[in-house]
């Protein structure tokens, strides 16, 4: 089996709820401590992922996984993006420059992807997740699963497990 990486969100950690949940189920799960700075996160991930791997990212970790996939698609066997930070509600403070960068993100062709979103997310609107799917070159290869939860999706940890299993089937 290919390595599985878990990238935590801005306020998360490798020892957070999702990190522990996955580590209990996948021996050898790689879950690095990541900086709050997106560029520093990406730099570390570029150094860590050296062979084809399945990437799981939550919130800012989802953005990190997606940015890595755009740079090194040959090293990504699947993407599970959990409430990925790919767009925000207007009231969330973020520069127009960064909003523009997020609007240009796509899931690269050839990478099976599951996006797990939350219908009660106060940061990431469902429309941002849908827009990512639509603007990607192979939208039919991307599955968008919405769950009645908040941004953490901690009430739907089994859906994260199901997403990994689904990616292994594709």
mmCIF file of C-alpha atoms in Angstrom:
data_model
loop_
_atom_site.group_PDB
_atom_site.id
_atom_site.type_symbol
_atom_site.label_atom_id
_atom_site.label_comp_id
_atom_site.label_asym_id
_atom_site.label_seq_id
_atom_site.Cartn_x
_atom_site.Cartn_y
_atom_site.Cartn_z
ATOM 1 C CA UNK A 1 0.000 0.000 0.000
ATOM 2 C CA UNK A 2 1.106 3.529 -0.730
ATOM 3 C CA UNK A 3 1.973 5.882 2.144
ATOM 4 C CA UNK A 4 -0.848 7.975 3.594
ATOM 5 C CA UNK A 5 -0.142 11.525 4.736
ATOM 6 C CA UNK A 6 -2.448 13.591 6.947
ATOM 7 C CA UNK A 7 -2.060 17.381 6.849
ATOM 8 C CA UNK A 8 -3.822 19.173 9.715
ATOM 9 C CA UNK A 9 -5.537 22.544 9.567
ATOM 10 C CA UNK A 10 -4.458 25.926 10.896
ATOM 11 C CA UNK A 11 -5.778 25.317 14.411
ATOM 12 C CA UNK A 12 -5.201 21.560 14.319
ATOM 13 C CA UNK A 13 -2.197 19.377 14.981
ATOM 14 C CA UNK A 14 -0.944 15.886 14.139
ATOM 15 C CA UNK A 15 -2.323 14.850 17.545
ATOM 16 C CA UNK A 16 -5.754 16.393 16.958
ATOM 17 C CA UNK A 17 -8.999 14.441 16.655
ATOM 18 C CA UNK A 18 -8.625 13.547 12.972
ATOM 19 C CA UNK A 19 -4.907 12.811 13.212
ATOM 20 C CA UNK A 20 -5.391 10.406 16.122
ATOM 21 C CA UNK A 21 -8.443 8.807 14.501
ATOM 22 C CA UNK A 22 -6.495 8.054 11.328
ATOM 23 C CA UNK A 23 -3.321 6.971 13.148
ATOM 24 C CA UNK A 24 -5.378 4.407 15.089
ATOM 25 C CA UNK A 25 -6.561 2.913 11.794
ATOM 26 C CA UNK A 26 -3.549 3.224 9.502
ATOM 27 C CA UNK A 27 -0.192 1.999 10.769
ATOM 28 C CA UNK A 28 2.534 4.176 9.350
ATOM 29 C CA UNK A 29 0.292 7.219 8.813
ATOM 30 C CA UNK A 30 2.580 10.207 8.290
ATOM 31 C CA UNK A 31 1.250 13.324 10.024
ATOM 32 C CA UNK A 32 3.798 16.127 10.178
ATOM 33 C CA UNK A 33 3.541 19.237 12.338
ATOM 34 C CA UNK A 34 2.880 22.053 9.866
ATOM 35 C CA UNK A 35 3.469 25.792 10.058
ATOM 36 C CA UNK A 36 0.552 28.246 9.888
ATOM 37 C CA UNK A 37 2.235 29.773 6.813
ATOM 38 C CA UNK A 38 0.969 28.161 3.563
ATOM 39 C CA UNK A 39 4.312 28.603 1.759
ATOM 40 C CA UNK A 40 6.254 27.013 4.637
ATOM 41 C CA UNK A 41 3.734 24.158 4.767
ATOM 42 C CA UNK A 42 4.150 23.485 1.071
ATOM 43 C CA UNK A 43 7.942 23.599 1.329
ATOM 44 C CA UNK A 44 7.912 20.959 4.080
ATOM 45 C CA UNK A 45 5.453 18.730 2.218
ATOM 46 C CA UNK A 46 7.533 18.977 -0.968
ATOM 47 C CA UNK A 47 10.486 17.665 1.052
ATOM 48 C CA UNK A 48 8.491 14.897 2.791
ATOM 49 C CA UNK A 49 6.467 13.301 -0.008
ATOM 50 C CA UNK A 50 8.984 11.417 -2.135
ATOM 51 C CA UNK A 51 6.939 8.518 -3.516
ATOM 52 C CA UNK A 52 3.359 8.112 -4.803
ATOM 53 C CA UNK A 53 1.102 8.721 -1.799
ATOM 54 C CA UNK A 54 -2.496 9.239 -0.761
ATOM 55 C CA UNK A 55 -2.920 12.713 0.731
ATOM 56 C CA UNK A 56 -5.556 13.624 3.324
ATOM 57 C CA UNK A 57 -5.819 17.281 4.250
ATOM 58 C CA UNK A 58 -8.162 19.123 6.592
ATOM 59 C CA UNK A 59 -8.950 22.827 6.051
ATOM 60 C CA UNK A 60 -5.582 24.547 5.465
ATOM 61 C CA UNK A 61 -4.153 21.028 5.245
ATOM 62 C CA UNK A 62 -6.533 20.399 2.345
ATOM 63 C CA UNK A 63 -5.216 23.499 0.623
ATOM 64 C CA UNK A 64 -1.673 22.249 1.271
ATOM 65 C CA UNK A 65 -2.476 18.846 -0.264
ATOM 66 C CA UNK A 66 -4.065 20.499 -3.291
ATOM 67 C CA UNK A 67 -1.119 22.868 -3.826
ATOM 68 C CA UNK A 68 1.253 19.891 -3.587
ATOM 69 C CA UNK A 69 -0.847 17.961 -6.128
ATOM 70 C CA UNK A 70 -0.625 20.870 -8.564
ATOM 71 C CA UNK A 71 3.181 20.902 -8.266
ATOM 72 C CA UNK A 72 3.817 17.135 -8.125
ATOM 73 C CA UNK A 73 0.749 15.292 -9.520
ATOM 74 C CA UNK A 74 2.856 12.212 -10.267
ATOM 75 C CA UNK A 75 3.346 11.726 -6.508
ATOM 76 C CA UNK A 76 -0.385 11.764 -5.646
ATOM 77 C CA UNK A 77 -2.410 8.550 -5.907
ATOM 78 C CA UNK A 78 -5.492 10.174 -4.388
ATOM 79 C CA UNK A 79 -6.692 13.297 -2.597
ATOM 80 C CA UNK A 80 -9.119 13.424 0.310
ATOM 81 C CA UNK A 81 -9.855 17.078 1.003
ATOM 82 C CA UNK A 82 -11.752 17.616 4.276
ATOM 83 C CA UNK A 83 -13.398 21.070 4.363
ATOM 84 C CA UNK A 84 -10.477 22.352 2.273
ATOM 85 C CA UNK A 85 -9.639 26.053 2.492
ATOM 86 C CA UNK A 86 -10.302 26.721 -1.197
ATOM 87 C CA UNK A 87 -12.673 29.669 -0.752
ATOM 88 C CA UNK A 88 -14.279 31.579 2.087
ATOM 89 C CA UNK A 89 -17.490 33.360 2.968
ATOM 90 C CA UNK A 90 -17.228 37.112 2.210
ATOM 91 C CA UNK A 91 -17.115 38.060 5.909
ATOM 92 C CA UNK A 92 -13.951 35.978 6.474
ATOM 93 C CA UNK A 93 -10.974 38.336 6.390
ATOM 94 C CA UNK A 94 -8.631 37.418 3.561
ATOM 95 C CA UNK A 95 -6.922 39.642 0.999
ATOM 96 C CA UNK A 96 -8.330 39.961 -2.503
ATOM 97 C CA UNK A 97 -4.978 38.698 -3.789
ATOM 98 C CA UNK A 98 -5.383 35.468 -1.805
ATOM 99 C CA UNK A 99 -9.036 35.137 -2.841
ATOM 100 C CA UNK A 100 -7.846 35.337 -6.441
ATOM 101 C CA UNK A 101 -5.200 32.666 -5.884
ATOM 102 C CA UNK A 102 -7.768 30.339 -4.342
ATOM 103 C CA UNK A 103 -10.139 30.908 -7.262
ATOM 104 C CA UNK A 104 -7.441 29.600 -9.612
ATOM 105 C CA UNK A 105 -6.905 26.275 -7.843
ATOM 106 C CA UNK A 106 -7.873 23.058 -9.619
ATOM 107 C CA UNK A 107 -7.609 19.348 -8.927
ATOM 108 C CA UNK A 108 -5.068 18.138 -11.508
ATOM 109 C CA UNK A 109 -6.221 15.662 -14.147
ATOM 110 C CA UNK A 110 -5.711 12.011 -13.341
ATOM 111 C CA UNK A 111 -5.953 12.274 -9.544
ATOM 112 C CA UNK A 112 -8.936 10.516 -7.939
ATOM 113 C CA UNK A 113 -10.386 12.953 -5.418
ATOM 114 C CA UNK A 114 -13.002 12.975 -2.682
ATOM 115 C CA UNK A 115 -13.970 16.314 -1.157
ATOM 116 C CA UNK A 116 -15.758 16.111 2.178
ATOM 117 C CA UNK A 117 -17.657 19.283 3.016
ATOM 118 C CA UNK A 118 -19.878 20.446 5.867
ATOM 119 C CA UNK A 119 -23.308 21.986 5.378
ATOM 120 C CA UNK A 120 -22.914 24.049 8.576
ATOM 121 C CA UNK A 121 -19.364 25.245 7.850
ATOM 122 C CA UNK A 122 -18.942 28.892 8.913
ATOM 123 C CA UNK A 123 -15.692 29.377 6.938
ATOM 124 C CA UNK A 124 -15.889 27.426 3.672
ATOM 125 C CA UNK A 125 -19.138 27.678 1.681
ATOM 126 C CA UNK A 126 -20.389 24.673 -0.264
ATOM 127 C CA UNK A 127 -20.298 26.887 -3.365
ATOM 128 C CA UNK A 128 -16.480 27.165 -3.050
ATOM 129 C CA UNK A 129 -16.184 23.370 -3.051
ATOM 130 C CA UNK A 130 -18.563 23.071 -6.003
ATOM 131 C CA UNK A 131 -16.601 25.735 -7.905
ATOM 132 C CA UNK A 132 -13.352 23.792 -7.367
ATOM 133 C CA UNK A 133 -14.984 20.701 -8.858
ATOM 134 C CA UNK A 134 -16.420 22.554 -11.864
ATOM 135 C CA UNK A 135 -13.224 24.397 -12.826
ATOM 136 C CA UNK A 136 -11.023 21.299 -12.514
ATOM 137 C CA UNK A 137 -10.100 19.559 -15.784
ATOM 138 C CA UNK A 138 -11.823 16.256 -14.871
ATOM 139 C CA UNK A 139 -14.805 17.169 -12.682
ATOM 140 C CA UNK A 140 -16.373 13.720 -13.143
ATOM 141 C CA UNK A 141 -13.413 12.141 -11.307
ATOM 142 C CA UNK A 142 -14.098 14.275 -8.222
ATOM 143 C CA UNK A 143 -16.688 13.179 -5.673
ATOM 144 C CA UNK A 144 -18.178 15.857 -3.401
ATOM 145 C CA UNK A 145 -19.680 14.491 -0.198
ATOM 146 C CA UNK A 146 -21.563 16.935 2.039
ATOM 147 C CA UNK A 147 -22.313 16.116 5.677
ATOM 148 C CA UNK A 148 -24.442 17.956 8.290
ATOM 149 C CA UNK A 149 -21.559 19.150 10.442
ATOM 150 C CA UNK A 150 -19.433 22.201 11.213
ATOM 151 C CA UNK A 151 -16.023 23.029 9.735
ATOM 152 C CA UNK A 152 -14.209 20.456 11.889
ATOM 153 C CA UNK A 153 -16.280 17.542 10.552
ATOM 154 C CA UNK A 154 -15.372 15.784 13.803
ATOM 155 C CA UNK A 155 -18.877 14.289 14.001
ATOM 156 C CA UNK A 156 -18.248 12.514 10.684
ATOM 157 C CA UNK A 157 -14.867 10.868 11.174
ATOM 158 C CA UNK A 158 -16.212 7.663 9.619
ATOM 159 C CA UNK A 159 -16.791 9.617 6.382
ATOM 160 C CA UNK A 160 -13.056 10.377 6.315
ATOM 161 C CA UNK A 161 -12.354 6.669 6.616
ATOM 162 C CA UNK A 162 -14.906 5.953 3.878
ATOM 163 C CA UNK A 163 -13.209 8.551 1.671
ATOM 164 C CA UNK A 164 -9.832 6.849 2.017
ATOM 165 C CA UNK A 165 -11.405 3.476 1.238
ATOM 166 C CA UNK A 166 -13.183 4.949 -1.781
ATOM 167 C CA UNK A 167 -9.927 6.404 -3.134
ATOM 168 C CA UNK A 168 -8.265 3.017 -2.782
ATOM 169 C CA UNK A 169 -11.040 1.530 -4.970
ATOM 170 C CA UNK A 170 -10.561 4.038 -7.796
#
